[in-house]
Every structure is written in C-alpha cells, then in structure tokens.
C-alpha cells in the first residue's frame, strides 16, 4: 500500500487540502483522507509539493496523423487544412507506425491514461495493443457520394472488427456534419447509437458555419455540389447531428469553436449525455480562434479536453491545453479545468468505472502537478506534470 499526499488532492470532483490517496500494489484506490498530525502517519506518507490528480483523459486525438507534425502551416483556415490533410495522409506504413508509437509515448509522459482516438483505418491496431494507455477508437466515416454509403459502412465495420479482434474498444462515428452524404450520415449515426457513443467534429470553423448558413463559400467550393442534396435541410451543422442522435448516446461534440448558447440548449434538449470537447491548441493552430469557454462554464454544460492530432498541434499534452484555457479564460476555476481533464473525459468515453477519479476500486493512475500558484489556485507557465503511478 502506498500513501501519496500533496498540498491538495483533486479527487476528480473536488479538492481535499493536504489530501492523502491510498493506493494498493495493483494501482487500485483503497481510500482517501486528509493528512493527520501524528508523526507515525506522516512517516508512512510520501508527501509531494503540488496537486495530486487522477490520470488525464485525452478525449480527442487522431494518432494516425502523428507523422504530420509541423507539416501544415498555421492559421490556414479549415478548408485549406482539410486539403493539406488529404494530400499528406498517405505515407509509408512504417513511418506512420513509428510516428504513432512516438505519439503514444509522448501522451504517456504527459500523464494521459486514456484516449478517444479517431481512426480511418486499422493502421493503429498494433500500437494500441502494445500501449499502456486505454484507447477507445472511433472508426470514422466520411464520403459525400450517396452511392458509396453501403460500401463505406461495410468498410468501417471491417475496420472496427479488426480492433475488436485484438480486444480493443471501437465504434463507428461520422467525421463531421459537412463531409458525409445524408445516407452515410444516417447509417453512421445509427451505428454510433447502437454502440452508445459518438465523437463528431462540430461547429469548428467559419467556413463550416458559412456553408450551412449561406450554402456557399470556401467549403462548398472545395467539396462540390454533392453537398446541395442535404444542405437545404439544415441551417446549422449541429442540427444535422441532433436530427439522428438518440437521447442516451454519449455524444462527444468536438471543437465547438462557433457554438452559441442556443446550440448548447438545443443539444441538451435532445441528448442527455452531451460532452463539449475542447481542443484549444488545435483551434489556435488552424483558425487562431477559441470557443466561448465561459458560456459552457456558466451553463454548467459538461466539458472535456482533447489535444487533436499532431497535424494541428505542436504537442499532445492535456496540461498544455489547460494552460491555454487558463490564460485565455482566467476566470475558469482550476477545479473545473481538472474535472474536464479527468472525470468528464472518462465519463464521456464510458471509461469511468476504471478511470477519471480517486473512487475506491478504480485504477485511474496518479499525477503530480508542480509549480502551482496556490494563492490564486492557478496553473502557471512553469507547471509540470509527473506520473506517480
Ligand atoms: Zn479532430
């Protein structure tokens, strides 16, 4: 049994001052308490300067794109970013695999214990099988030609099976409201509803908002007239998702850079398990714009945090994402940020029976966050993360 203590323990829900986490030899949480005054108690406790928190959950990543680090220019906007991803996607398989292994190690060193990972193929199966992290793979569908919808779904099911055969969690998900024919969109959301979970890019860019509001613009010009078969039905990207989603499907909406208060209310009235997944470093990289984080905090909507991929980020670090949110939205409490990075992500990915909080019997890992501004309870530029378990 290890007794690990810090100035504060963040349980996944709240802080305990001078908290102690009891962890057994298998890494399971045996209990939580406050540090007593007796010498004997202190003697058996490892005390760390900082905050002890459960392992971080990276709610959104694309490990398949790890070889694109530094390749795509910043602030190019969404349509040009999509063009670049398409042109750099195909690469030598060994190079892609070694970049994925490196990305996995990077995440492990950053205190990440689980990842919601978008995949278009089975290229990441081996890496995920070898990894110490828990992955939920979202097998992504994406095609605007309705004649290919049945073929696309059959292919996605085959990819999903190749993960499941190796004991890895996987489900099918549509890429975004703008990149699938109506038929493929409907089939893909039906598959997601069957698995009880969906992860879809939502309201990420000006181009996407313009496409749905005006049925024209850069994205319409790039993707072409196949979009015209569904665009008239929707005035906003989110409404396309809400048309098909079940109330009880865990719905991870990714980015939400242009999401309004009305959108949040619309989603919550249709779906009881909506998680607004923020990837601020990626938003700054592609569009140099951030979502209205105060809006989510004020309405008390469930938020989680992701890194997105190395094609639109310089690192795969949840701590780095939290630092960006801290400096852009200083009024956001640290207890909120840490909850978003731990328990909320675990709940959204249906991994909360094992991960995300220091509840007895879970194996969430334990991290030390050092160099905290305790006076204001804030992360600082110098805050570092270290795995204790
Ligand atoms: Zn993404």
Tab-separated table of C-alpha atoms and ligand atoms in Angstrom:
chain	number	residue	atom	x	y	z
A	1	UNK	CA	0.000	0.000	0.000
A	2	UNK	CA	1.303	3.475	-0.906
A	3	UNK	CA	0.095	6.634	0.803
A	4	UNK	CA	0.569	9.613	-1.523
A	5	UNK	CA	-0.119	13.121	-0.256
A	6	UNK	CA	0.109	16.644	-1.632
A	7	UNK	CA	-0.819	20.224	-0.734
A	8	UNK	CA	-4.081	19.330	-2.430
A	9	UNK	CA	-5.576	16.141	-3.796
A	10	UNK	CA	-8.030	16.666	-6.662
A	11	UNK	CA	-10.405	13.705	-6.431
A	12	UNK	CA	-11.918	14.072	-9.911
A	13	UNK	CA	-14.689	16.235	-8.422
A	14	UNK	CA	-13.166	18.483	-5.745
A	15	UNK	CA	-10.024	19.388	-3.805
A	16	UNK	CA	-9.002	17.937	-0.444
A	17	UNK	CA	-6.459	20.129	1.344
A	18	UNK	CA	-3.453	18.095	2.499
A	19	UNK	CA	-5.185	15.092	0.975
A	20	UNK	CA	-3.860	11.538	1.041
A	21	UNK	CA	-4.598	8.870	-1.597
A	22	UNK	CA	-4.209	5.247	-0.551
A	23	UNK	CA	-3.223	3.057	-3.477
A	24	UNK	CA	-2.684	-0.710	-3.332
A	25	UNK	CA	0.051	-2.655	-5.112
A	26	UNK	CA	-2.225	-3.243	-8.138
A	27	UNK	CA	-2.762	0.523	-8.522
A	28	UNK	CA	-6.320	0.377	-7.141
A	29	UNK	CA	-7.626	3.189	-4.974
A	30	UNK	CA	-8.121	1.933	-1.420
A	31	UNK	CA	-9.163	5.208	0.209
A	32	UNK	CA	-8.926	8.990	0.516
A	33	UNK	CA	-8.232	11.015	3.638
A	34	UNK	CA	-6.560	14.145	4.993
A	35	UNK	CA	-3.047	14.102	6.333
A	36	UNK	CA	-3.102	13.659	10.149
A	37	UNK	CA	-0.751	15.340	12.584
A	38	UNK	CA	0.758	12.303	14.205
A	39	UNK	CA	4.379	11.526	13.426
A	40	UNK	CA	3.561	7.914	12.598
A	41	UNK	CA	1.035	8.908	9.930
A	42	UNK	CA	3.468	11.357	8.363
A	43	UNK	CA	6.281	8.839	8.438
A	44	UNK	CA	4.377	6.385	6.222
A	45	UNK	CA	3.168	9.021	3.760
A	46	UNK	CA	5.029	10.244	0.669
A	47	UNK	CA	4.384	13.994	0.566
A	48	UNK	CA	4.682	15.885	-2.735
A	49	UNK	CA	4.763	19.637	-3.338
A	50	UNK	CA	1.793	20.303	-5.568
A	51	UNK	CA	-1.574	18.846	-6.562
A	52	UNK	CA	-2.199	15.101	-6.883
A	53	UNK	CA	-4.755	14.328	-9.588
A	54	UNK	CA	-6.093	11.231	-11.377
A	55	UNK	CA	-4.526	10.474	-14.788
A	56	UNK	CA	-5.589	12.777	-17.636
A	57	UNK	CA	-8.096	11.722	-20.302
A	58	UNK	CA	-7.380	12.913	-23.844
A	59	UNK	CA	-10.921	12.953	-25.198
A	60	UNK	CA	-9.935	13.674	-28.816
A	61	UNK	CA	-6.905	12.697	-30.870
A	62	UNK	CA	-6.046	11.282	-34.309
A	63	UNK	CA	-2.956	9.146	-33.705
A	64	UNK	CA	-2.954	8.183	-37.419
A	65	UNK	CA	-1.932	11.749	-38.320
A	66	UNK	CA	1.103	11.845	-35.991
A	67	UNK	CA	3.561	11.889	-38.920
A	68	UNK	CA	2.197	15.319	-39.968
A	69	UNK	CA	3.822	17.234	-37.105
A	70	UNK	CA	4.921	20.676	-38.348
A	71	UNK	CA	3.872	19.924	-41.935
A	72	UNK	CA	0.728	22.072	-42.286
A	73	UNK	CA	1.120	25.867	-41.923
A	74	UNK	CA	-0.687	27.546	-39.004
A	75	UNK	CA	-3.769	29.784	-39.373
A	76	UNK	CA	-4.616	28.438	-42.833
A	77	UNK	CA	-8.334	28.057	-42.053
A	78	UNK	CA	-10.361	24.852	-42.089
A	79	UNK	CA	-10.822	24.269	-45.820
A	80	UNK	CA	-7.103	24.609	-46.622
A	81	UNK	CA	-6.310	22.483	-43.571
A	82	UNK	CA	-8.603	19.687	-44.895
A	83	UNK	CA	-6.893	19.912	-48.306
A	84	UNK	CA	-3.474	19.504	-46.670
A	85	UNK	CA	-4.551	16.516	-44.522
A	86	UNK	CA	-5.905	14.757	-47.602
A	87	UNK	CA	-2.677	15.315	-49.540
A	88	UNK	CA	-0.322	14.200	-46.701
A	89	UNK	CA	-2.482	11.348	-45.356
A	90	UNK	CA	-0.918	8.569	-47.397
A	91	UNK	CA	2.603	7.799	-46.319
A	92	UNK	CA	4.940	4.855	-45.910
A	93	UNK	CA	3.284	2.497	-43.382
A	94	UNK	CA	6.437	2.018	-41.249
A	95	UNK	CA	6.947	5.781	-40.937
A	96	UNK	CA	3.311	6.223	-39.934
A	97	UNK	CA	3.545	3.448	-37.356
A	98	UNK	CA	6.742	4.750	-35.761
A	99	UNK	CA	5.195	8.255	-35.513
A	100	UNK	CA	2.187	6.692	-33.763
A	101	UNK	CA	4.409	4.859	-31.258
A	102	UNK	CA	6.196	8.152	-30.517
A	103	UNK	CA	2.883	9.962	-30.065
A	104	UNK	CA	1.720	7.260	-27.647
A	105	UNK	CA	4.923	7.662	-25.557
A	106	UNK	CA	4.516	11.446	-25.647
A	107	UNK	CA	0.989	11.127	-24.237
A	108	UNK	CA	2.130	8.660	-21.577
A	109	UNK	CA	4.858	11.083	-20.444
A	110	UNK	CA	2.261	13.865	-20.279
A	111	UNK	CA	0.183	11.897	-17.755
A	112	UNK	CA	-2.512	10.804	-20.199
A	113	UNK	CA	-4.056	7.423	-19.316
A	114	UNK	CA	-6.830	7.152	-21.904
A	115	UNK	CA	-7.522	8.479	-25.385
A	116	UNK	CA	-10.591	8.879	-27.603
A	117	UNK	CA	-8.841	8.289	-30.922
A	118	UNK	CA	-10.274	8.867	-34.388
A	119	UNK	CA	-9.087	6.306	-36.954
A	120	UNK	CA	-9.801	5.865	-40.652
A	121	UNK	CA	-8.032	2.518	-40.957
A	122	UNK	CA	-6.629	-0.341	-38.891
A	123	UNK	CA	-3.093	1.171	-39.031
A	124	UNK	CA	-3.044	1.878	-35.276
A	125	UNK	CA	-4.118	-1.597	-34.050
A	126	UNK	CA	-0.566	-2.775	-33.227
A	127	UNK	CA	0.419	0.429	-31.433
A	128	UNK	CA	-2.768	0.380	-29.353
A	129	UNK	CA	-2.276	-3.272	-28.437
A	130	UNK	CA	1.275	-2.506	-27.232
A	131	UNK	CA	0.317	0.716	-25.425
A	132	UNK	CA	-0.008	1.180	-21.660
A	133	UNK	CA	-2.844	3.654	-22.338
A	134	UNK	CA	-6.517	2.760	-22.784
A	135	UNK	CA	-7.837	3.665	-26.237
A	136	UNK	CA	-11.385	3.981	-27.471
A	137	UNK	CA	-11.093	4.002	-31.261
A	138	UNK	CA	-13.708	5.902	-33.227
A	139	UNK	CA	-13.710	4.431	-36.736
A	140	UNK	CA	-14.514	7.439	-38.884
A	141	UNK	CA	-16.770	7.510	-41.940
A	142	UNK	CA	-16.504	10.291	-44.499
A	143	UNK	CA	-17.846	10.447	-48.064
A	144	UNK	CA	-20.244	12.739	-49.916
A	145	UNK	CA	-21.249	10.270	-52.626
A	146	UNK	CA	-24.516	8.582	-51.515
A	147	UNK	CA	-23.933	5.686	-53.965
A	148	UNK	CA	-20.906	4.636	-51.892
A	149	UNK	CA	-22.663	4.768	-48.493
A	150	UNK	CA	-23.250	1.000	-48.135
A	151	UNK	CA	-19.690	0.244	-49.193
A	152	UNK	CA	-18.293	2.876	-46.756
A	153	UNK	CA	-20.244	1.467	-43.818
A	154	UNK	CA	-19.191	-2.105	-44.649
A	155	UNK	CA	-15.554	-0.976	-44.714
A	156	UNK	CA	-15.915	0.853	-41.376
A	157	UNK	CA	-17.447	-2.266	-39.811
A	158	UNK	CA	-14.498	-4.348	-41.038
A	159	UNK	CA	-12.015	-1.841	-39.525
A	160	UNK	CA	-13.984	-1.840	-36.258
A	161	UNK	CA	-13.794	-5.645	-36.143
A	162	UNK	CA	-10.010	-5.569	-36.622
A	163	UNK	CA	-9.713	-3.534	-33.402
A	164	UNK	CA	-12.246	-5.652	-31.506
A	165	UNK	CA	-10.484	-8.886	-32.518
A	166	UNK	CA	-7.468	-7.646	-30.538
A	167	UNK	CA	-9.604	-6.827	-27.504
A	168	UNK	CA	-9.592	-3.076	-28.232
A	169	UNK	CA	-12.669	-0.856	-27.801
A	170	UNK	CA	-14.023	0.556	-31.067
A	171	UNK	CA	-17.173	2.109	-32.516
A	172	UNK	CA	-18.218	3.827	-35.761
A	173	UNK	CA	-18.572	7.609	-35.959
A	174	UNK	CA	-19.215	10.186	-38.709
A	175	UNK	CA	-16.415	12.741	-39.298
A	176	UNK	CA	-18.413	15.980	-39.362
A	177	UNK	CA	-21.790	17.396	-40.417
A	178	UNK	CA	-20.326	18.629	-43.731
A	179	UNK	CA	-18.431	15.608	-45.051
A	180	UNK	CA	-20.988	12.794	-45.434
A	181	UNK	CA	-23.932	12.181	-47.758
A	182	UNK	CA	-27.300	12.074	-45.994
A	183	UNK	CA	-27.424	8.300	-46.384
A	184	UNK	CA	-23.944	7.684	-44.962
A	185	UNK	CA	-24.592	10.207	-42.178
A	186	UNK	CA	-27.803	8.457	-41.153
A	187	UNK	CA	-26.220	4.977	-41.300
A	188	UNK	CA	-23.160	6.140	-39.322
A	189	UNK	CA	-25.153	7.810	-36.542
A	190	UNK	CA	-27.348	4.682	-36.335
A	191	UNK	CA	-24.170	2.603	-35.786
A	192	UNK	CA	-22.996	5.102	-33.157
A	193	UNK	CA	-26.373	4.937	-31.387
A	194	UNK	CA	-26.087	1.145	-31.355
A	195	UNK	CA	-22.668	1.419	-29.649
A	196	UNK	CA	-23.958	4.125	-27.278
A	197	UNK	CA	-21.218	6.615	-28.192
A	198	UNK	CA	-20.380	9.144	-30.917
A	199	UNK	CA	-17.480	11.575	-31.433
A	200	UNK	CA	-18.085	14.149	-34.148
A	201	UNK	CA	-16.382	17.395	-35.141
A	202	UNK	CA	-18.866	20.216	-34.635
A	203	UNK	CA	-19.021	23.944	-35.478
A	204	UNK	CA	-15.258	24.103	-35.835
A	205	UNK	CA	-14.686	26.833	-38.414
A	206	UNK	CA	-16.013	29.984	-40.074
A	207	UNK	CA	-16.080	28.040	-43.366
A	208	UNK	CA	-18.376	25.391	-41.863
A	209	UNK	CA	-20.757	27.965	-40.360
A	210	UNK	CA	-20.904	29.865	-43.656
A	211	UNK	CA	-21.578	26.640	-45.559
A	212	UNK	CA	-24.683	25.815	-43.509
A	213	UNK	CA	-25.954	29.391	-43.105
A	214	UNK	CA	-25.463	30.546	-46.710
A	215	UNK	CA	-24.959	27.267	-48.678
A	216	UNK	CA	-21.844	28.781	-50.258
A	217	UNK	CA	-18.245	29.761	-49.536
A	218	UNK	CA	-14.823	28.087	-49.467
A	219	UNK	CA	-16.013	24.734	-48.150
A	220	UNK	CA	-18.866	24.463	-50.663
A	221	UNK	CA	-16.446	25.286	-53.487
A	222	UNK	CA	-13.936	22.680	-52.329
A	223	UNK	CA	-16.282	19.763	-51.570
A	224	UNK	CA	-18.598	20.463	-54.507
A	225	UNK	CA	-22.241	20.204	-55.419
A	226	UNK	CA	-22.889	16.812	-53.780
A	227	UNK	CA	-23.438	18.893	-50.628
A	228	UNK	CA	-26.501	20.529	-52.170
A	229	UNK	CA	-28.530	17.354	-51.634
A	230	UNK	CA	-28.569	17.857	-47.857
A	231	UNK	CA	-27.618	21.491	-47.156
A	232	UNK	CA	-31.127	22.975	-47.648
A	233	UNK	CA	-32.431	20.831	-44.775
A	234	UNK	CA	-30.118	22.391	-42.166
A	235	UNK	CA	-29.375	25.958	-41.110
A	236	UNK	CA	-26.609	24.924	-38.737
A	237	UNK	CA	-24.187	21.944	-38.543
A	238	UNK	CA	-25.293	20.844	-35.076
A	239	UNK	CA	-28.902	20.396	-36.207
A	240	UNK	CA	-27.814	17.704	-38.641
A	241	UNK	CA	-26.353	15.694	-35.750
A	242	UNK	CA	-29.347	16.295	-33.486
A	243	UNK	CA	-31.770	15.017	-36.133
A	244	UNK	CA	-30.411	11.469	-35.769
A	245	UNK	CA	-28.831	11.192	-32.315
A	246	UNK	CA	-30.502	9.163	-29.558
A	247	UNK	CA	-31.132	10.777	-26.174
A	248	UNK	CA	-28.917	8.281	-24.324
A	249	UNK	CA	-25.920	8.101	-26.691
A	250	UNK	CA	-22.788	9.587	-25.125
A	251	UNK	CA	-22.234	12.460	-27.580
A	252	UNK	CA	-18.753	13.983	-27.765
A	253	UNK	CA	-19.011	17.162	-29.815
A	254	UNK	CA	-15.502	18.166	-30.817
A	255	UNK	CA	-14.183	21.777	-31.043
A	256	UNK	CA	-17.395	23.890	-30.815
A	257	UNK	CA	-15.411	26.991	-31.706
A	258	UNK	CA	-18.563	28.709	-33.034
A	259	UNK	CA	-21.146	27.202	-30.662
A	260	UNK	CA	-23.809	29.568	-29.305
A	261	UNK	CA	-25.866	29.450	-26.129
A	262	UNK	CA	-28.897	28.379	-28.179
A	263	UNK	CA	-26.851	25.487	-29.642
A	264	UNK	CA	-25.999	24.268	-26.146
A	265	UNK	CA	-29.653	24.380	-25.150
A	266	UNK	CA	-30.728	22.629	-28.382
A	267	UNK	CA	-28.226	19.815	-27.796
A	268	UNK	CA	-29.197	19.343	-24.167
A	269	UNK	CA	-32.899	19.222	-25.013
A	270	UNK	CA	-32.259	16.375	-27.473
A	271	UNK	CA	-29.426	14.405	-25.825
A	272	UNK	CA	-28.817	13.807	-22.125
A	273	UNK	CA	-25.131	12.887	-22.437
A	274	UNK	CA	-23.561	15.739	-24.409
A	275	UNK	CA	-19.878	16.486	-23.771
A	276	UNK	CA	-18.420	19.648	-25.297
A	277	UNK	CA	-14.880	18.568	-26.088
A	278	UNK	CA	-12.422	21.455	-26.383
A	279	UNK	CA	-9.090	21.278	-28.242
A	280	UNK	CA	-7.859	24.873	-27.831
A	281	UNK	CA	-4.295	24.420	-29.154
A	282	UNK	CA	-5.671	22.959	-32.383
A	283	UNK	CA	-8.232	25.789	-32.703
A	284	UNK	CA	-5.440	28.338	-32.379
A	285	UNK	CA	-3.314	26.407	-34.893
A	286	UNK	CA	-5.995	26.179	-37.596
A	287	UNK	CA	-8.150	29.275	-37.126
A	288	UNK	CA	-6.474	31.324	-34.392
A	289	UNK	CA	-9.778	31.452	-32.540
A	290	UNK	CA	-11.084	29.830	-29.328
A	291	UNK	CA	-14.577	28.667	-28.309
A	292	UNK	CA	-16.561	30.771	-25.839
A	293	UNK	CA	-15.432	28.762	-22.823
A	294	UNK	CA	-17.261	30.994	-20.320
A	295	UNK	CA	-20.533	30.047	-21.979
A	296	UNK	CA	-20.030	26.345	-21.242
A	297	UNK	CA	-18.879	27.065	-17.688
A	298	UNK	CA	-21.848	29.386	-16.988
A	299	UNK	CA	-24.479	26.948	-18.245
A	300	UNK	CA	-22.639	24.183	-16.380
A	301	UNK	CA	-22.503	22.096	-19.557
A	302	UNK	CA	-20.229	19.050	-19.424
A	303	UNK	CA	-16.831	19.869	-20.916
A	304	UNK	CA	-13.882	17.567	-21.678
A	305	UNK	CA	-10.476	18.299	-23.189
A	306	UNK	CA	-8.591	16.862	-26.168
A	307	UNK	CA	-5.350	17.528	-27.959
A	308	UNK	CA	-6.477	16.789	-31.536
A	309	UNK	CA	-3.607	15.454	-33.658
A	310	UNK	CA	0.000	16.471	-34.272
A	311	UNK	CA	-1.135	17.751	-37.685
A	312	UNK	CA	-2.695	20.729	-35.864
A	313	UNK	CA	-0.801	20.775	-32.564
A	314	UNK	CA	2.839	21.003	-31.516
A	315	UNK	CA	2.348	18.633	-28.568
A	316	UNK	CA	-0.073	16.023	-27.221
A	317	UNK	CA	-0.398	17.433	-23.719
A	318	UNK	CA	-3.619	17.922	-21.762
A	319	UNK	CA	-1.664	20.120	-19.327
A	320	UNK	CA	-0.677	22.379	-22.236
A	321	UNK	CA	-4.372	22.635	-23.269
A	322	UNK	CA	-5.309	23.582	-19.687
A	323	UNK	CA	-2.614	26.277	-19.642
A	324	UNK	CA	-4.050	27.793	-22.832
A	325	UNK	CA	-7.536	27.814	-21.290
A	326	UNK	CA	-6.147	29.343	-18.059
A	327	UNK	CA	-4.501	32.228	-19.837
A	328	UNK	CA	-7.396	32.918	-22.255
A	329	UNK	CA	-10.179	32.454	-19.667
A	330	UNK	CA	-8.591	33.275	-16.269
A	331	UNK	CA	-11.985	33.218	-14.535
A	332	UNK	CA	-12.281	29.443	-15.100
A	333	UNK	CA	-11.662	27.726	-11.763
A	334	UNK	CA	-8.880	25.144	-11.548
A	335	UNK	CA	-11.336	22.597	-10.091
A	336	UNK	CA	-13.378	22.968	-13.330
A	337	UNK	CA	-10.339	22.571	-15.575
A	338	UNK	CA	-9.155	19.471	-13.724
A	339	UNK	CA	-12.590	17.910	-13.753
A	340	UNK	CA	-12.806	18.479	-17.517
A	341	UNK	CA	-9.398	16.806	-17.918
A	342	UNK	CA	-10.180	13.765	-15.756
A	343	UNK	CA	-13.661	12.566	-14.749
A	344	UNK	CA	-15.633	14.275	-17.529
A	345	UNK	CA	-13.480	12.731	-20.254
A	346	UNK	CA	-13.697	9.307	-18.601
A	347	UNK	CA	-17.497	9.563	-18.350
A	348	UNK	CA	-17.833	10.699	-21.963
A	349	UNK	CA	-15.763	7.739	-23.194
A	350	UNK	CA	-17.669	5.324	-20.905
A	351	UNK	CA	-14.407	4.568	-19.075
A	352	UNK	CA	-15.430	5.982	-15.692
A	353	UNK	CA	-15.829	2.609	-13.977
A	354	UNK	CA	-11.993	2.377	-14.001
A	355	UNK	CA	-10.635	5.873	-14.683
A	356	UNK	CA	-11.107	9.593	-14.038
A	357	UNK	CA	-11.414	9.843	-10.237
A	358	UNK	CA	-9.964	8.563	-6.970
A	359	UNK	CA	-13.059	6.499	-6.123
A	360	UNK	CA	-12.370	3.288	-4.239
A	361	UNK	CA	-11.694	0.326	-6.541
A	362	UNK	CA	-10.781	2.375	-9.638
A	363	UNK	CA	-7.303	2.358	-11.221
A	364	UNK	CA	-7.099	5.942	-12.517
A	365	UNK	CA	-3.320	6.469	-12.183
A	366	UNK	CA	-1.983	9.405	-10.138
A	367	UNK	CA	-0.205	12.542	-11.353
A	368	UNK	CA	1.710	15.282	-9.591
A	369	UNK	CA	1.190	18.837	-10.842
A	370	UNK	CA	4.019	21.011	-9.532
A	371	UNK	CA	4.742	24.769	-9.603
A	372	UNK	CA	1.116	25.763	-8.849
A	373	UNK	CA	0.134	29.322	-7.877
A	374	UNK	CA	-1.588	28.275	-4.639
A	375	UNK	CA	-2.540	31.833	-3.673
A	376	UNK	CA	-4.830	32.136	-6.708
A	377	UNK	CA	-5.269	28.364	-7.245
A	378	UNK	CA	-3.998	28.585	-10.824
A	379	UNK	CA	-1.672	26.702	-13.127
A	380	UNK	CA	1.429	28.700	-14.044
A	381	UNK	CA	3.567	28.662	-17.185
A	382	UNK	CA	6.030	26.541	-15.206
A	383	UNK	CA	3.523	23.920	-14.026
A	384	UNK	CA	4.783	20.439	-14.840
A	385	UNK	CA	3.151	17.016	-14.753
A	386	UNK	CA	4.781	13.841	-13.471
A	387	UNK	CA	3.317	10.355	-13.219
A	388	UNK	CA	3.403	8.963	-9.691
A	389	UNK	CA	1.737	5.644	-10.617
B	1	LIG	ZN1	-10.216	16.046	-34.829
